[in-house]
mmCIF file of C-alpha atoms in Angstrom:
data_model
loop_
_atom_site.group_PDB
_atom_site.id
_atom_site.type_symbol
_atom_site.label_atom_id
_atom_site.label_comp_id
_atom_site.label_asym_id
_atom_site.label_seq_id
_atom_site.Cartn_x
_atom_site.Cartn_y
_atom_site.Cartn_z
ATOM 1 C CA UNK A 68 0.085 -0.022 -0.229
ATOM 2 C CA UNK A 69 1.267 3.377 -1.005
ATOM 3 C CA UNK A 70 2.060 5.505 2.169
ATOM 4 C CA UNK A 71 0.583 8.931 2.856
ATOM 5 C CA UNK A 72 3.823 10.896 1.479
ATOM 6 C CA UNK A 73 3.798 9.090 -1.737
ATOM 7 C CA UNK A 74 0.233 9.762 -2.319
ATOM 8 C CA UNK A 75 0.688 13.382 -1.683
ATOM 9 C CA UNK A 76 3.516 13.589 -4.113
ATOM 10 C CA UNK A 77 1.432 11.438 -6.584
ATOM 11 C CA UNK A 78 -1.569 13.820 -6.338
ATOM 12 C CA UNK A 79 0.664 16.863 -6.665
ATOM 13 C CA UNK A 80 2.208 15.355 -9.793
ATOM 14 C CA UNK A 81 -1.240 14.432 -11.267
ATOM 15 C CA UNK A 82 -2.553 18.106 -10.577
ATOM 16 C CA UNK A 83 0.324 19.553 -12.581
ATOM 17 C CA UNK A 84 -0.409 17.041 -15.365
ATOM 18 C CA UNK A 85 -4.037 18.155 -15.338
ATOM 19 C CA UNK A 86 -3.076 21.745 -15.529
ATOM 20 C CA UNK A 87 -0.672 20.888 -18.341
ATOM 21 C CA UNK A 88 -3.199 18.783 -20.468
ATOM 22 C CA UNK A 89 -5.503 21.890 -19.969
ATOM 23 C CA UNK A 90 -2.835 24.206 -21.211
ATOM 24 C CA UNK A 91 -1.718 21.961 -24.235
ATOM 25 C CA UNK A 92 -5.551 21.567 -25.300
ATOM 26 C CA UNK A 93 -7.582 24.206 -24.527
ATOM 27 C CA UNK A 94 -4.538 26.731 -24.816
ATOM 28 C CA UNK A 95 -4.480 26.462 -28.506
ATOM 29 C CA UNK A 96 -8.239 27.314 -29.027
ATOM 30 C CA UNK A 97 -7.879 30.327 -26.535
ATOM 31 C CA UNK A 98 -4.996 31.425 -28.702
ATOM 32 C CA UNK A 99 -6.652 30.633 -31.769
ATOM 33 C CA UNK A 100 -9.519 33.076 -30.590
ATOM 34 C CA UNK A 101 -7.076 35.621 -29.590
ATOM 35 C CA UNK A 102 -5.592 35.603 -33.242
ATOM 36 C CA UNK A 103 -8.805 35.795 -34.916
ATOM 37 C CA UNK A 104 -9.055 39.317 -35.831
ATOM 38 C CA UNK A 105 -5.300 39.387 -36.777
ATOM 39 C CA UNK A 106 -5.266 36.443 -39.272
ATOM 40 C CA UNK A 107 -8.671 36.763 -40.899
ATOM 41 C CA UNK A 108 -9.629 39.246 -43.492
ATOM 42 C CA UNK A 109 -13.127 38.681 -44.359
ATOM 43 C CA UNK A 110 -16.071 36.665 -43.109
ATOM 44 C CA UNK A 111 -15.029 33.451 -44.685
ATOM 45 C CA UNK A 112 -11.794 33.370 -43.105
ATOM 46 C CA UNK A 113 -12.917 34.269 -39.587
ATOM 47 C CA UNK A 114 -15.164 31.211 -39.989
ATOM 48 C CA UNK A 115 -12.349 29.161 -41.095
ATOM 49 C CA UNK A 116 -10.671 30.003 -37.931
ATOM 50 C CA UNK A 117 -13.666 29.411 -35.712
ATOM 51 C CA UNK A 118 -14.315 25.977 -37.272
ATOM 52 C CA UNK A 119 -10.672 24.841 -36.349
ATOM 53 C CA UNK A 120 -11.911 25.048 -32.545
ATOM 54 C CA UNK A 121 -15.392 24.891 -32.602
ATOM 55 C CA UNK A 122 -15.942 21.124 -32.789
ATOM 56 C CA UNK A 123 -13.099 20.682 -30.077
ATOM 57 C CA UNK A 124 -13.210 23.384 -27.507
ATOM 58 C CA UNK A 125 -15.611 22.025 -25.412
ATOM 59 C CA UNK A 126 -13.965 18.938 -24.677
ATOM 60 C CA UNK A 127 -10.649 20.700 -24.157
ATOM 61 C CA UNK A 128 -12.286 22.299 -21.282
ATOM 62 C CA UNK A 129 -12.824 19.087 -19.667
ATOM 63 C CA UNK A 130 -9.231 19.584 -18.237
ATOM 64 C CA UNK A 131 -9.741 22.581 -16.267
ATOM 65 C CA UNK A 132 -13.031 20.922 -14.891
ATOM 66 C CA UNK A 133 -10.924 17.731 -13.749
ATOM 67 C CA UNK A 134 -8.346 20.249 -12.432
ATOM 68 C CA UNK A 135 -10.781 22.094 -10.340
ATOM 69 C CA UNK A 136 -12.590 18.746 -9.266
ATOM 70 C CA UNK A 137 -8.874 17.353 -8.136
ATOM 71 C CA UNK A 138 -8.245 20.366 -6.084
ATOM 72 C CA UNK A 139 -11.588 19.944 -4.427
ATOM 73 C CA UNK A 140 -11.268 16.357 -3.546
ATOM 74 C CA UNK A 141 -7.445 15.876 -2.961
ATOM 75 C CA UNK A 142 -6.534 19.542 -1.792
ATOM 76 C CA UNK A 143 -9.627 21.034 0.095
ATOM 77 C CA UNK A 144 -7.661 23.652 1.964
ATOM 78 C CA UNK A 145 -6.278 24.918 -1.233
ATOM 79 C CA UNK A 146 -9.825 24.710 -2.929
ATOM 80 C CA UNK A 147 -11.101 26.776 -0.381
ATOM 81 C CA UNK A 148 -8.559 29.553 -0.051
ATOM 82 C CA UNK A 149 -7.928 29.962 -3.849
ATOM 83 C CA UNK A 150 -11.687 29.940 -5.062
ATOM 84 C CA UNK A 151 -12.880 32.122 -2.189
ATOM 85 C CA UNK A 152 -9.621 34.707 -2.114
ATOM 86 C CA UNK A 153 -9.370 35.136 -5.743
ATOM 87 C CA UNK A 154 -13.327 35.142 -6.178
ATOM 88 C CA UNK A 155 -13.393 37.774 -8.689
ATOM 89 C CA UNK A 156 -10.606 36.906 -11.108
ATOM 90 C CA UNK A 157 -12.268 33.184 -11.219
ATOM 91 C CA UNK A 158 -15.751 34.833 -11.731
ATOM 92 C CA UNK A 159 -14.421 36.621 -14.701
ATOM 93 C CA UNK A 160 -12.633 33.545 -16.138
ATOM 94 C CA UNK A 161 -16.094 31.884 -15.939
ATOM 95 C CA UNK A 162 -17.747 34.801 -17.433
ATOM 96 C CA UNK A 163 -15.317 35.014 -20.153
ATOM 97 C CA UNK A 164 -14.255 31.212 -21.110
ATOM 98 C CA UNK A 165 -17.407 29.423 -19.514
ATOM 99 C CA UNK A 166 -20.323 31.888 -20.666
ATOM 100 C CA UNK A 167 -19.439 34.415 -23.436
ATOM 101 C CA UNK A 168 -16.973 32.152 -25.492
ATOM 102 C CA UNK A 169 -19.727 29.199 -26.008
ATOM 103 C CA UNK A 170 -22.417 31.752 -26.705
ATOM 104 C CA UNK A 171 -20.690 33.451 -29.069
ATOM 105 C CA UNK A 172 -19.790 30.125 -31.086
ATOM 106 C CA UNK A 173 -23.379 29.302 -31.057
ATOM 107 C CA UNK A 174 -24.865 32.246 -31.987
ATOM 108 C CA UNK A 175 -22.185 33.830 -34.309
ATOM 109 C CA UNK A 176 -23.546 32.435 -37.546
ATOM 110 C CA UNK A 177 -27.294 32.178 -36.675
ATOM 111 C CA UNK A 178 -27.998 35.460 -38.925
ATOM 112 C CA UNK A 179 -26.131 36.430 -42.110
ATOM 113 C CA UNK A 180 -26.139 40.320 -40.918
ATOM 114 C CA UNK A 181 -22.470 41.497 -40.693
ATOM 115 C CA UNK A 182 -22.830 43.537 -37.568
ATOM 116 C CA UNK A 183 -24.270 40.875 -35.597
ATOM 117 C CA UNK A 184 -21.283 38.333 -36.761
ATOM 118 C CA UNK A 185 -18.721 41.170 -36.183
ATOM 119 C CA UNK A 186 -19.889 41.465 -32.704
ATOM 120 C CA UNK A 187 -20.040 37.935 -31.823
ATOM 121 C CA UNK A 188 -16.402 37.496 -33.633
ATOM 122 C CA UNK A 189 -15.406 40.353 -30.803
ATOM 123 C CA UNK A 190 -16.819 38.313 -28.081
ATOM 124 C CA UNK A 191 -14.778 35.208 -29.298
ATOM 125 C CA UNK A 192 -11.957 37.579 -29.235
ATOM 126 C CA UNK A 193 -12.290 38.609 -25.849
ATOM 127 C CA UNK A 194 -13.098 35.181 -24.821
ATOM 128 C CA UNK A 195 -9.684 34.458 -25.857
ATOM 129 C CA UNK A 196 -7.482 37.206 -24.531
ATOM 130 C CA UNK A 197 -9.086 37.407 -21.097
ATOM 131 C CA UNK A 198 -8.841 34.152 -19.907
ATOM 132 C CA UNK A 199 -5.109 34.132 -21.362
ATOM 133 C CA UNK A 200 -4.329 37.047 -19.339
ATOM 134 C CA UNK A 201 -6.190 36.050 -15.953
ATOM 135 C CA UNK A 202 -4.364 32.298 -15.721
ATOM 136 C CA UNK A 203 -1.351 34.237 -15.848
ATOM 137 C CA UNK A 204 -2.230 36.934 -13.326
ATOM 138 C CA UNK A 205 -3.596 34.036 -10.933
ATOM 139 C CA UNK A 206 -0.094 32.094 -11.153
ATOM 140 C CA UNK A 207 1.610 35.338 -10.429
ATOM 141 C CA UNK A 208 0.013 36.077 -7.390
ATOM 142 C CA UNK A 209 0.448 32.355 -6.202
ATOM 143 C CA UNK A 210 3.974 32.866 -6.368
ATOM 144 C CA UNK A 211 3.997 35.844 -4.350
ATOM 145 C CA UNK A 212 1.303 34.400 -1.726
ATOM 146 C CA UNK A 213 -2.066 35.218 -1.253
ATOM 147 C CA UNK A 214 -3.282 37.543 1.762
ATOM 148 C CA UNK A 215 -5.080 34.762 3.826
ATOM 149 C CA UNK A 216 -4.702 33.295 7.188
ATOM 150 C CA UNK A 217 -6.116 30.418 9.267
ATOM 151 C CA UNK A 218 -7.254 30.983 12.977
ATOM 152 C CA UNK A 219 -7.047 28.453 15.627
ATOM 153 C CA UNK A 220 -10.062 26.764 14.600
ATOM 154 C CA UNK A 221 -8.729 26.716 10.861
ATOM 155 C CA UNK A 222 -11.504 29.305 9.563
ATOM 156 C CA UNK A 223 -10.053 31.589 6.839
ATOM 157 C CA UNK A 224 -9.830 35.333 6.725
ATOM 158 C CA UNK A 225 -8.334 37.459 3.881
ATOM 159 C CA UNK A 226 -6.507 40.761 4.398
ATOM 160 C CA UNK A 227 -6.235 41.912 0.799
ATOM 161 C CA UNK A 228 -8.228 43.694 -2.037
ATOM 162 C CA UNK A 229 -8.994 42.734 -5.503
ATOM 163 C CA UNK A 230 -6.837 45.658 -6.702
ATOM 164 C CA UNK A 231 -3.949 44.100 -5.013
ATOM 165 C CA UNK A 232 -4.188 41.230 -7.355
ATOM 166 C CA UNK A 233 -3.350 43.547 -10.213
ATOM 167 C CA UNK A 234 0.348 44.043 -9.041
ATOM 168 C CA UNK A 235 3.174 44.515 -11.676
ATOM 169 C CA UNK A 236 4.780 41.095 -11.224
ATOM 170 C CA UNK A 237 0.975 39.341 -11.566
ATOM 171 C CA UNK A 238 0.435 41.519 -14.997
ATOM 172 C CA UNK A 239 3.880 40.523 -16.114
ATOM 173 C CA UNK A 240 2.855 36.768 -15.719
ATOM 174 C CA UNK A 241 -0.239 37.723 -17.441
ATOM 175 C CA UNK A 242 1.333 39.229 -20.505
ATOM 176 C CA UNK A 243 3.720 36.092 -20.471
ATOM 177 C CA UNK A 244 0.416 33.776 -20.342
ATOM 178 C CA UNK A 245 -0.969 35.724 -23.350
ATOM 179 C CA UNK A 246 2.031 35.199 -25.333
ATOM 180 C CA UNK A 247 2.589 31.478 -24.649
ATOM 181 C CA UNK A 248 -0.842 30.739 -25.569
ATOM 182 C CA UNK A 249 -1.056 33.182 -28.711
ATOM 183 C CA UNK A 250 2.033 31.192 -29.914
ATOM 184 C CA UNK A 251 0.576 27.873 -29.311
ATOM 185 C CA UNK A 252 -2.868 29.067 -31.033
ATOM 186 C CA UNK A 253 -0.871 30.431 -34.140
ATOM 187 C CA UNK A 254 0.750 27.009 -34.490
ATOM 188 C CA UNK A 255 -2.478 24.963 -34.271
ATOM 189 C CA UNK A 256 -4.098 27.219 -37.000
ATOM 190 C CA UNK A 257 -0.722 26.938 -39.019
ATOM 191 C CA UNK A 258 -1.672 23.143 -38.871
ATOM 192 C CA UNK A 259 -5.319 23.473 -39.440
ATOM 193 C CA UNK A 260 -5.539 26.173 -42.358
ATOM 194 C CA UNK A 261 -4.333 26.995 -45.428
ATOM 195 C CA UNK A 262 -2.856 30.194 -46.962
ATOM 196 C CA UNK A 263 -3.342 33.230 -46.647
ATOM 197 C CA UNK A 264 -4.600 32.425 -43.047
ATOM 198 C CA UNK A 265 -1.773 29.749 -42.450
ATOM 199 C CA UNK A 266 0.870 32.381 -43.320
ATOM 200 C CA UNK A 267 -0.509 35.225 -40.984
ATOM 201 C CA UNK A 268 -1.056 32.628 -38.231
ATOM 202 C CA UNK A 269 2.711 31.515 -38.669
ATOM 203 C CA UNK A 270 3.677 35.212 -38.366
ATOM 204 C CA UNK A 271 1.974 35.727 -35.108
ATOM 205 C CA UNK A 272 3.064 32.453 -33.789
ATOM 206 C CA UNK A 273 6.838 33.434 -34.237
ATOM 207 C CA UNK A 274 6.439 36.876 -32.795
ATOM 208 C CA UNK A 275 4.563 35.409 -29.913
ATOM 209 C CA UNK A 276 7.163 32.769 -29.313
ATOM 210 C CA UNK A 277 10.261 35.402 -29.475
ATOM 211 C CA UNK A 278 8.267 37.474 -26.926
ATOM 212 C CA UNK A 279 7.603 34.258 -24.767
ATOM 213 C CA UNK A 280 11.235 33.598 -24.533
ATOM 214 C CA UNK A 281 12.042 37.235 -23.493
ATOM 215 C CA UNK A 282 9.108 37.352 -21.089
ATOM 216 C CA UNK A 283 10.108 34.010 -19.385
ATOM 217 C CA UNK A 284 13.554 34.935 -19.094
ATOM 218 C CA UNK A 285 12.767 38.352 -17.712
ATOM 219 C CA UNK A 286 10.265 36.816 -15.106
ATOM 220 C CA UNK A 287 13.103 34.457 -13.792
ATOM 221 C CA UNK A 288 15.391 37.217 -13.084
ATOM 222 C CA UNK A 289 12.482 38.953 -11.579
ATOM 223 C CA UNK A 290 11.997 35.847 -9.183
ATOM 224 C CA UNK A 291 15.630 35.740 -8.521
ATOM 225 C CA UNK A 292 16.471 39.231 -7.779
ATOM 226 C CA UNK A 293 13.401 40.959 -6.910
ATOM 227 C CA UNK A 294 10.586 38.652 -5.443
ATOM 228 C CA UNK A 295 10.397 36.980 -2.169
ATOM 229 C CA UNK A 296 9.849 33.286 -2.107
ATOM 230 C CA UNK A 297 9.113 30.940 0.889
ATOM 231 C CA UNK A 298 11.010 28.480 2.587
ATOM 232 C CA UNK A 299 9.916 25.821 5.251
ATOM 233 C CA UNK A 300 12.239 26.237 8.408
ATOM 234 C CA UNK A 301 10.701 23.233 10.682
ATOM 235 C CA UNK A 302 7.592 21.580 11.499
ATOM 236 C CA UNK A 303 6.608 20.002 8.195
ATOM 237 C CA UNK A 304 5.545 16.346 8.424
ATOM 238 C CA UNK A 305 5.005 14.464 5.236
ATOM 239 C CA UNK A 306 2.982 11.702 7.109
ATOM 240 C CA UNK A 307 1.186 13.852 9.280
ATOM 241 C CA UNK A 308 -2.319 15.026 9.545
ATOM 242 C CA UNK A 309 -3.328 18.084 7.544
ATOM 243 C CA UNK A 310 -3.101 21.116 9.606
ATOM 244 C CA UNK A 311 -1.168 24.098 8.068
ATOM 245 C CA UNK A 312 -0.493 25.760 11.585
ATOM 246 C CA UNK A 313 2.334 22.963 12.827
ATOM 247 C CA UNK A 314 5.095 24.535 10.804
ATOM 248 C CA UNK A 315 7.381 27.528 10.543
ATOM 249 C CA UNK A 316 7.973 29.400 7.319
ATOM 250 C CA UNK A 317 10.045 32.401 6.382
ATOM 251 C CA UNK A 318 10.226 34.764 3.185
ATOM 252 C CA UNK A 319 13.517 35.232 1.413
ATOM 253 C CA UNK A 320 14.439 36.862 -2.044
ATOM 254 C CA UNK A 321 15.077 34.075 -4.471
ATOM 255 C CA UNK A 322 13.782 31.098 -2.425
ATOM 256 C CA UNK A 323 11.969 29.726 -5.472
ATOM 257 C CA UNK A 324 15.060 29.063 -6.963
ATOM 258 C CA UNK A 325 16.576 26.942 -4.246
ATOM 259 C CA UNK A 326 15.005 23.523 -5.460
ATOM 260 C CA UNK A 327 17.352 24.134 -8.637
ATOM 261 C CA UNK A 328 20.423 23.916 -6.370
ATOM 262 C CA UNK A 329 19.177 20.871 -4.314
ATOM 263 C CA UNK A 330 18.141 18.984 -7.175
ATOM 264 C CA UNK A 331 20.041 19.942 -10.294
ATOM 265 C CA UNK A 332 18.177 17.612 -12.789
ATOM 266 C CA UNK A 333 15.153 19.754 -12.121
ATOM 267 C CA UNK A 334 16.909 22.648 -14.314
ATOM 268 C CA UNK A 335 15.396 20.356 -17.142
ATOM 269 C CA UNK A 336 12.044 21.577 -16.673
ATOM 270 C CA UNK A 337 12.579 25.444 -17.230
ATOM 271 C CA UNK A 338 14.923 24.433 -20.019
ATOM 272 C CA UNK A 339 12.276 22.740 -21.794
ATOM 273 C CA UNK A 340 10.065 25.882 -21.594
ATOM 274 C CA UNK A 341 12.972 28.060 -23.649
ATOM 275 C CA UNK A 342 13.938 25.070 -25.810
ATOM 276 C CA UNK A 343 10.271 24.552 -26.910
ATOM 277 C CA UNK A 344 9.525 28.082 -27.469
ATOM 278 C CA UNK A 345 12.805 28.200 -29.510
ATOM 279 C CA UNK A 346 11.962 25.007 -31.524
ATOM 280 C CA UNK A 347 8.498 26.739 -32.326
ATOM 281 C CA UNK A 348 10.016 29.909 -33.447
ATOM 282 C CA UNK A 349 12.564 28.221 -35.621
ATOM 283 C CA UNK A 350 10.324 25.493 -37.326
ATOM 284 C CA UNK A 351 6.891 26.938 -37.516
ATOM 285 C CA UNK A 352 7.319 26.649 -41.377
ATOM 286 C CA UNK A 353 8.422 23.218 -41.416
ATOM 287 C CA UNK A 354 6.230 20.810 -43.477
ATOM 288 C CA UNK A 355 2.891 21.288 -41.862
ATOM 289 C CA UNK A 356 3.870 22.949 -38.876
ATOM 290 C CA UNK A 357 3.281 19.738 -36.580
ATOM 291 C CA UNK A 358 6.813 19.726 -35.132
ATOM 292 C CA UNK A 359 6.537 23.160 -34.148
ATOM 293 C CA UNK A 360 3.244 22.593 -32.663
ATOM 294 C CA UNK A 361 4.981 19.859 -30.704
ATOM 295 C CA UNK A 362 7.656 22.372 -29.533
ATOM 296 C CA UNK A 363 5.013 24.739 -28.499
ATOM 297 C CA UNK A 364 3.261 22.040 -26.377
ATOM 298 C CA UNK A 365 6.765 21.107 -24.731
ATOM 299 C CA UNK A 366 7.298 24.669 -23.958
ATOM 300 C CA UNK A 367 4.025 25.146 -22.184
ATOM 301 C CA UNK A 368 4.687 22.001 -20.207
ATOM 302 C CA UNK A 369 7.971 23.233 -19.205
ATOM 303 C CA UNK A 370 6.750 26.599 -18.262
ATOM 304 C CA UNK A 371 3.929 25.200 -16.141
ATOM 305 C CA UNK A 372 6.368 22.577 -14.760
ATOM 306 C CA UNK A 373 8.881 25.509 -13.691
ATOM 307 C CA UNK A 374 6.006 26.902 -11.405
ATOM 308 C CA UNK A 375 5.555 23.720 -9.731
ATOM 309 C CA UNK A 376 9.373 22.717 -9.416
ATOM 310 C CA UNK A 377 10.093 26.040 -7.882
ATOM 311 C CA UNK A 378 7.285 26.324 -5.342
ATOM 312 C CA UNK A 379 7.543 22.546 -3.835
ATOM 313 C CA UNK A 380 6.502 21.643 -1.452
ATOM 314 C CA UNK A 381 4.338 24.880 -1.361
ATOM 315 C CA UNK A 382 1.044 24.738 -3.182
ATOM 316 C CA UNK A 383 -0.481 27.998 -2.109
ATOM 317 C CA UNK A 384 1.625 30.318 0.219
ATOM 318 C CA UNK A 385 0.241 32.960 2.358
ATOM 319 C CA UNK A 386 1.858 36.463 2.429
ATOM 320 C CA UNK A 387 -0.180 37.880 5.455
ATOM 321 C CA UNK A 388 0.874 34.745 7.495
ATOM 322 C CA UNK A 389 3.318 32.747 6.481
ATOM 323 C CA UNK A 390 2.548 30.051 8.992
ATOM 324 C CA UNK A 391 -0.815 29.678 7.087
ATOM 325 C CA UNK A 392 0.954 28.446 3.980
ATOM 326 C CA UNK A 393 -0.326 25.371 2.393
ATOM 327 C CA UNK A 394 2.087 22.618 1.611
ATOM 328 C CA UNK A 395 1.878 19.271 -0.079
ATOM 329 C CA UNK A 396 2.328 17.785 3.338
ATOM 330 C CA UNK A 397 -0.329 19.619 5.276
ATOM 331 C CA UNK A 398 -3.223 20.572 2.741
ATOM 332 C CA UNK A 399 -4.499 16.968 1.600
ATOM 333 C CA UNK A 400 -7.479 15.020 2.158
ATOM 334 C CA UNK A 401 -6.967 11.826 4.165
ATOM 335 C CA UNK A 402 -4.902 8.816 3.079
ATOM 336 C CA UNK A 403 -7.704 6.706 2.080
ATOM 337 C CA UNK A 404 -9.347 9.556 0.228
ATOM 338 C CA UNK A 405 -6.127 10.069 -1.808
ATOM 339 C CA UNK A 406 -5.876 6.171 -2.431
ATOM 340 C CA UNK A 407 -9.633 5.794 -3.533
ATOM 341 C CA UNK A 408 -9.173 8.807 -6.156
ATOM 342 C CA UNK A 409 -5.902 7.363 -7.353
ATOM 343 C CA UNK A 410 -7.812 3.884 -8.277
ATOM 344 C CA UNK A 411 -10.550 6.000 -9.945
ATOM 345 C CA UNK A 412 -7.717 7.904 -12.050
ATOM 346 C CA UNK A 413 -6.007 4.629 -13.111
ATOM 347 C CA UNK A 414 -9.231 3.402 -14.361
ATOM 348 C CA UNK A 415 -10.946 6.563 -15.919
ATOM 349 C CA UNK A 416 -7.945 8.763 -17.327
ATOM 350 C CA UNK A 417 -6.752 6.490 -19.836
ATOM 351 C CA UNK A 418 -10.367 5.943 -21.244
ATOM 352 C CA UNK A 419 -10.484 9.942 -21.283
ATOM 353 C CA UNK A 420 -7.287 9.956 -23.104
ATOM 354 C CA UNK A 421 -8.013 7.189 -25.597
ATOM 355 C CA UNK A 422 -11.502 8.994 -26.219
ATOM 356 C CA UNK A 423 -9.849 12.425 -27.097
ATOM 357 C CA UNK A 424 -7.231 10.800 -29.314
ATOM 358 C CA UNK A 425 -9.826 9.384 -31.275
ATOM 359 C CA UNK A 426 -11.746 12.407 -31.496
ATOM 360 C CA UNK A 427 -8.651 14.319 -32.918
ATOM 361 C CA UNK A 428 -7.894 11.622 -35.288
ATOM 362 C CA UNK A 429 -11.548 11.865 -36.586
ATOM 363 C CA UNK A 430 -11.371 15.588 -36.982
ATOM 364 C CA UNK A 431 -7.830 15.545 -38.439
ATOM 365 C CA UNK A 432 -7.197 17.735 -41.631
ATOM 366 C CA UNK A 433 -7.231 20.986 -42.841
ATOM 367 C CA UNK A 434 -10.515 23.411 -42.633
ATOM 368 C CA UNK A 435 -10.851 24.507 -46.458
ATOM 369 C CA UNK A 436 -12.325 27.700 -47.699
ATOM 370 C CA UNK A 437 -14.475 25.846 -50.191
ATOM 371 C CA UNK A 438 -15.789 23.571 -47.577
ATOM 372 C CA UNK A 439 -16.831 26.643 -45.528
ATOM 373 C CA UNK A 440 -18.397 28.256 -48.473
ATOM 374 C CA UNK A 441 -20.405 25.129 -49.152
ATOM 375 C CA UNK A 442 -21.363 24.805 -45.542
ATOM 376 C CA UNK A 443 -22.421 28.616 -45.601
ATOM 377 C CA UNK A 444 -24.921 27.754 -48.354
ATOM 378 C CA UNK A 445 -26.358 24.840 -46.363
ATOM 379 C CA UNK A 446 -26.300 27.159 -43.030
ATOM 380 C CA UNK A 447 -24.166 24.729 -41.118
ATOM 381 C CA UNK A 448 -20.959 25.021 -39.259
ATOM 382 C CA UNK A 449 -19.614 28.003 -37.342
#
């Protein structure tokens, strides 16, 4: 039987995998939506872009639902703190990604009126840009720590405001996230479309990849020299019951880089972020751009993994009361709960992956102009 420490580490890894899966899949349709006004010049080209993501975006969002569910079940303290302390950004994510975007896809082609369609096109655009930035803003605030604390009865209190979430470092992470997802979305469009949309998508994906390399590097310098990270001094028990008040934590500039000196092999993770983006930049025009899309996926996995590796064992630090910070070791559900959930993952996650692979295989191929024009006459597609 797996011990408590191992189960906690496994669920920390699974949470990261779910977020990476969401970024790689739903990330490209957020990026494609962001590029909609930049790669299309007429209504048919806009419909081409929308039809590359229209059949798959709902399935892609399953990953974020799984991630939220995993937090709720495996990390209940994290769920309680994050979803209430960052309530407004989470609400904006729901409105932009979960409500306005599906409505825009469904209603956009209901009428042939140009004003009607252009209005919904801008809703699609904002449904790509706003979540892309907000995800980065949330990560930036998590790296700095949220202003919460637990009292002696483990009730949560907050001492910050919504405006505090829009701090310079968080906004920097927001534009980094936007560049990352735009790169990914542009390469997806390069795979799924023909010229001239393909050429424009490749151009913007390469611009985004170049900016991503710069933003990611600058963010690393910021973290190393100007951002307080957190260190556990004592009291963390990997085998103990979940109670965040039994440890001592200090803040220290550059603390988020300690794991890389303790575990040199972990440097591979940020290296993947840079190498993948560089590969996407240099190979975007190779063949059908599939290799560049693969490189983009590797870059996203590396960048998200960098956040996790840098923070370990922290999941959600507290900036107002460092002792209240949530760790892998003191924020999880019980050992039995984690074990039962792991059994469910072993059974059902392969089914999800197989079904997803089958869907993408069925929907393979490019979206062509003549097909869209034919579908327009028959009033189908997006």
